[in-house]
Amino acid sequence: VMAFGTWYSNVIDKRKEALKAYVKSIILDKEIMLLSLNGDASFRRYFRVADTSYIAVDAPPQTQKNQEFIQIDEALASSKVKVPKIIAYDLDQGFMLLEDLGDTTFAKVAIGDRQEYFYQKAIEVLGKIATVSLPSLPKFDEAFIKFELSLFDTWMLDKALKVTLTESERNDLNEAYDYLTANCLMQEQIAMHRDYHSRNLMVCQNDELAVIDFQDMVKGPLCYDLASIVYDCYVVLDKALVNNLTIRAYDLYQSKGFLKDLSYEKFLNQLRLTSLQRHVKVLGIFCRLSIRDGKDGYLKDLPRVINYVLTECGDDPKLLKLKQIIEKYVVGKF
């Protein structure tokens, strides 16, 4: 890991110089200043090009899904979802020049008496994402879901907490994983952003919402993106608001031809289990960001996510053992 880290910091500034040269070649200005904008959990770096309305992106081709980013950007745009316009790109170098969507993140403005207004807008956008048709999207299939869940064992239990489960605890965990996986697979499978939350939405002119960070899109369970936004790892919404948003999403999906034979109660249950799958994965990811990538900022969000996990296990008999494992090994450690 360290070797990768050292290599990365050595090439990083060379890449910035090369990115600068690339931007110059397109906008033909003598002086170009790149202002760092990063806050992302990946190795993709964003820079504002000073005195222009462009964002320059350094996305090293060996680690970043640049071809996918471009394809998905176009597919979202054709479903009337606002995304940054791609001005130019160089796939070999891993550079892009995008439209600058400004500084107003959803997280900044979706608060106080405007909270519900903006969250309802975010639900409307989900209705558009659901209609995206892109045959090349990877499937969020059984192997994919199980791998995500295993991040919890690997990065939180094993590496962060040094916990070794007993054989029966390991079996209990796998049974819970089977249950959560089956719930994802039984749903209607649609285009899903996979990280649809308050930090990945921007607010543009006339309060139009724009979607960013969509390069990991897959085809997967209908409830997933809704779970990401109403049970956000960074924000806990009031129960009444969650209820309103969930009803609106259910009606919206039905109006698009989905959820034809699914009662609202069953929909709520699928949403809870989908959210739980996501939160268990996030427990692992936040530990991995800290341990492997040196990004400790996410650790402060862990108590919130642990709380979600306990709530989502609830009184579900099939999740009792998972809840016990979390209570025994995880609660109070972060």
PDB file of C-alpha atoms in Angstrom, residues 189-303:
ATOM      1  CA  GLN A 189     -33.569  -4.070 -11.960  1.00  0.00           C
ATOM      2  CA  ILE A 190     -33.055  -0.553 -13.283  1.00  0.00           C
ATOM      3  CA  ALA A 191     -30.236   1.929 -13.913  1.00  0.00           C
ATOM      4  CA  MET A 192     -28.899   2.931 -10.509  1.00  0.00           C
ATOM      5  CA  HIS A 193     -26.455   5.699  -9.660  1.00  0.00           C
ATOM      6  CA  ARG A 194     -25.119   3.716  -6.684  1.00  0.00           C
ATOM      7  CA  ASP A 195     -23.994   6.764  -4.712  1.00  0.00           C
ATOM      8  CA  TYR A 196     -27.049   8.995  -4.893  1.00  0.00           C
ATOM      9  CA  HIS A 197     -26.763  11.201  -1.810  1.00  0.00           C
ATOM     10  CA  SER A 198     -26.521  14.805  -0.603  1.00  0.00           C
ATOM     11  CA  ARG A 199     -22.865  15.217  -1.626  1.00  0.00           C
ATOM     12  CA  ASN A 200     -23.350  14.028  -5.201  1.00  0.00           C
ATOM     13  CA  LEU A 201     -26.038  16.503  -6.204  1.00  0.00           C
ATOM     14  CA  MET A 202     -25.391  20.105  -7.207  1.00  0.00           C
ATOM     15  CA  VAL A 203     -27.912  22.933  -7.306  1.00  0.00           C
ATOM     16  CA  CYS A 204     -27.794  24.995 -10.506  1.00  0.00           C
ATOM     17  CA  GLN A 205     -29.805  27.918 -11.883  1.00  0.00           C
ATOM     18  CA  ASN A 206     -33.501  27.963 -10.975  1.00  0.00           C
ATOM     19  CA  ASP A 207     -32.820  25.291  -8.350  1.00  0.00           C
ATOM     20  CA  GLU A 208     -32.304  22.629 -11.013  1.00  0.00           C
ATOM     21  CA  LEU A 209     -30.491  19.621  -9.576  1.00  0.00           C
ATOM     22  CA  ALA A 210     -27.473  18.187 -11.374  1.00  0.00           C
ATOM     23  CA  VAL A 211     -26.031  14.744 -10.722  1.00  0.00           C
ATOM     24  CA  ILE A 212     -22.288  14.094 -10.404  1.00  0.00           C
ATOM     25  CA  ASP A 213     -19.978  11.168  -9.596  1.00  0.00           C
ATOM     26  CA  PHE A 214     -22.003   8.670 -11.612  1.00  0.00           C
ATOM     27  CA  GLN A 215     -19.177   6.646 -13.185  1.00  0.00           C
ATOM     28  CA  ASP A 216     -19.972   3.605 -10.993  1.00  0.00           C
ATOM     29  CA  MET A 217     -23.537   3.258 -12.260  1.00  0.00           C
ATOM     30  CA  VAL A 218     -24.870  -0.283 -12.556  1.00  0.00           C
ATOM     31  CA  LYS A 219     -28.121  -2.040 -13.299  1.00  0.00           C
ATOM     32  CA  GLY A 220     -29.568  -3.039  -9.961  1.00  0.00           C
ATOM     33  CA  PRO A 221     -32.467  -2.973  -7.479  1.00  0.00           C
ATOM     34  CA  LEU A 222     -35.046  -0.243  -7.850  1.00  0.00           C
ATOM     35  CA  CYS A 223     -34.930   0.704  -4.135  1.00  0.00           C
ATOM     36  CA  TYR A 224     -31.171   1.293  -3.994  1.00  0.00           C
ATOM     37  CA  ASP A 225     -30.867   4.966  -4.994  1.00  0.00           C
ATOM     38  CA  LEU A 226     -33.908   5.882  -2.924  1.00  0.00           C
ATOM     39  CA  ALA A 227     -32.268   4.195   0.077  1.00  0.00           C
ATOM     40  CA  SER A 228     -29.064   6.193  -0.576  1.00  0.00           C
ATOM     41  CA  ILE A 229     -30.803   9.555  -0.436  1.00  0.00           C
ATOM     42  CA  VAL A 230     -33.375   9.030   2.333  1.00  0.00           C
ATOM     43  CA  TYR A 231     -30.989   7.040   4.572  1.00  0.00           C
ATOM     44  CA  ASP A 232     -27.933   9.141   3.683  1.00  0.00           C
ATOM     45  CA  CYS A 233     -24.672   8.219   5.447  1.00  0.00           C
ATOM     46  CA  TYR A 234     -23.989  11.917   6.049  1.00  0.00           C
ATOM     47  CA  VAL A 235     -27.440  13.225   7.039  1.00  0.00           C
ATOM     48  CA  VAL A 236     -30.241  11.780   9.166  1.00  0.00           C
ATOM     49  CA  LEU A 237     -33.620  12.977   7.949  1.00  0.00           C
ATOM     50  CA  ASP A 238     -36.637  13.435  10.133  1.00  0.00           C
ATOM     51  CA  LYS A 239     -39.017  10.403  10.079  1.00  0.00           C
ATOM     52  CA  ALA A 240     -41.960  12.429   8.743  1.00  0.00           C
ATOM     53  CA  LEU A 241     -39.824  13.668   5.830  1.00  0.00           C
ATOM     54  CA  VAL A 242     -38.565  10.150   5.044  1.00  0.00           C
ATOM     55  CA  ASN A 243     -42.176   9.005   5.035  1.00  0.00           C
ATOM     56  CA  ASN A 244     -43.276  11.770   2.608  1.00  0.00           C
ATOM     57  CA  LEU A 245     -40.346  11.120   0.274  1.00  0.00           C
ATOM     58  CA  THR A 246     -40.916   7.378   0.268  1.00  0.00           C
ATOM     59  CA  ILE A 247     -44.601   7.748  -0.595  1.00  0.00           C
ATOM     60  CA  ARG A 248     -43.695  10.175  -3.389  1.00  0.00           C
ATOM     61  CA  ALA A 249     -41.055   7.787  -4.768  1.00  0.00           C
ATOM     62  CA  TYR A 250     -43.475   4.832  -4.684  1.00  0.00           C
ATOM     63  CA  ASP A 251     -46.103   6.836  -6.621  1.00  0.00           C
ATOM     64  CA  LEU A 252     -43.489   8.135  -9.056  1.00  0.00           C
ATOM     65  CA  TYR A 253     -42.074   4.673  -9.815  1.00  0.00           C
ATOM     66  CA  GLN A 254     -45.607   3.351 -10.306  1.00  0.00           C
ATOM     67  CA  SER A 255     -46.358   6.195 -12.737  1.00  0.00           C
ATOM     68  CA  LYS A 256     -43.276   5.078 -14.737  1.00  0.00           C
ATOM     69  CA  GLY A 257     -44.650   1.526 -14.970  1.00  0.00           C
ATOM     70  CA  PHE A 258     -42.697  -0.064 -12.109  1.00  0.00           C
ATOM     71  CA  LEU A 259     -43.890  -1.728  -8.871  1.00  0.00           C
ATOM     72  CA  LYS A 260     -47.081  -2.889 -10.545  1.00  0.00           C
ATOM     73  CA  ASP A 261     -47.873  -5.725  -8.133  1.00  0.00           C
ATOM     74  CA  LEU A 262     -46.030  -4.490  -5.079  1.00  0.00           C
ATOM     75  CA  SER A 263     -47.904  -3.122  -2.074  1.00  0.00           C
ATOM     76  CA  TYR A 264     -46.521  -0.087  -0.297  1.00  0.00           C
ATOM     77  CA  GLU A 265     -45.779  -2.233   2.790  1.00  0.00           C
ATOM     78  CA  LYS A 266     -43.691  -4.663   0.748  1.00  0.00           C
ATOM     79  CA  PHE A 267     -41.956  -1.762  -0.941  1.00  0.00           C
ATOM     80  CA  LEU A 268     -41.019  -0.334   2.492  1.00  0.00           C
ATOM     81  CA  ASN A 269     -39.610  -3.689   3.540  1.00  0.00           C
ATOM     82  CA  GLN A 270     -37.515  -3.966   0.364  1.00  0.00           C
ATOM     83  CA  LEU A 271     -36.287  -0.398   0.927  1.00  0.00           C
ATOM     84  CA  ARG A 272     -35.219  -1.180   4.520  1.00  0.00           C
ATOM     85  CA  LEU A 273     -33.297  -4.301   3.493  1.00  0.00           C
ATOM     86  CA  THR A 274     -31.681  -2.562   0.505  1.00  0.00           C
ATOM     87  CA  SER A 275     -30.571   0.276   2.757  1.00  0.00           C
ATOM     88  CA  LEU A 276     -29.153  -2.240   5.221  1.00  0.00           C
ATOM     89  CA  GLN A 277     -27.096  -3.922   2.487  1.00  0.00           C
ATOM     90  CA  ARG A 278     -25.712  -0.523   1.558  1.00  0.00           C
ATOM     91  CA  HIS A 279     -24.905   0.480   5.128  1.00  0.00           C
ATOM     92  CA  VAL A 280     -23.141  -2.803   5.944  1.00  0.00           C
ATOM     93  CA  LYS A 281     -20.965  -2.243   2.856  1.00  0.00           C
ATOM     94  CA  VAL A 282     -20.291   1.365   3.907  1.00  0.00           C
ATOM     95  CA  LEU A 283     -19.013   0.216   7.321  1.00  0.00           C
ATOM     96  CA  GLY A 284     -16.300  -1.624   5.407  1.00  0.00           C
ATOM     97  CA  ILE A 285     -15.679   1.159   2.900  1.00  0.00           C
ATOM     98  CA  PHE A 286     -15.214   3.899   5.506  1.00  0.00           C
ATOM     99  CA  CYS A 287     -12.672   1.701   7.325  1.00  0.00           C
ATOM    100  CA  ARG A 288     -10.925   0.960   4.023  1.00  0.00           C
ATOM    101  CA  LEU A 289     -10.739   4.668   3.160  1.00  0.00           C
ATOM    102  CA  SER A 290      -9.000   5.251   6.479  1.00  0.00           C
ATOM    103  CA  ILE A 291      -6.684   2.219   6.584  1.00  0.00           C
ATOM    104  CA  ARG A 292      -5.736   1.840   2.925  1.00  0.00           C
ATOM    105  CA  ASP A 293      -6.115   5.374   1.584  1.00  0.00           C
ATOM    106  CA  GLY A 294      -5.263   7.466   4.669  1.00  0.00           C
ATOM    107  CA  LYS A 295      -8.622   9.265   4.488  1.00  0.00           C
ATOM    108  CA  ASP A 296      -9.681   9.344   8.138  1.00  0.00           C
ATOM    109  CA  GLY A 297     -12.415  11.952   7.698  1.00  0.00           C
ATOM    110  CA  TYR A 298     -15.006   9.243   7.081  1.00  0.00           C
ATOM    111  CA  LEU A 299     -14.513   7.623  10.498  1.00  0.00           C
ATOM    112  CA  LYS A 300     -16.571  10.346  12.171  1.00  0.00           C
ATOM    113  CA  ASP A 301     -19.552   9.246  10.048  1.00  0.00           C
ATOM    114  CA  LEU A 302     -19.375   5.653  11.282  1.00  0.00           C
ATOM    115  CA  PRO A 303     -21.552   6.058  14.422  1.00  0.00           C
TER     116      PRO A 303
END
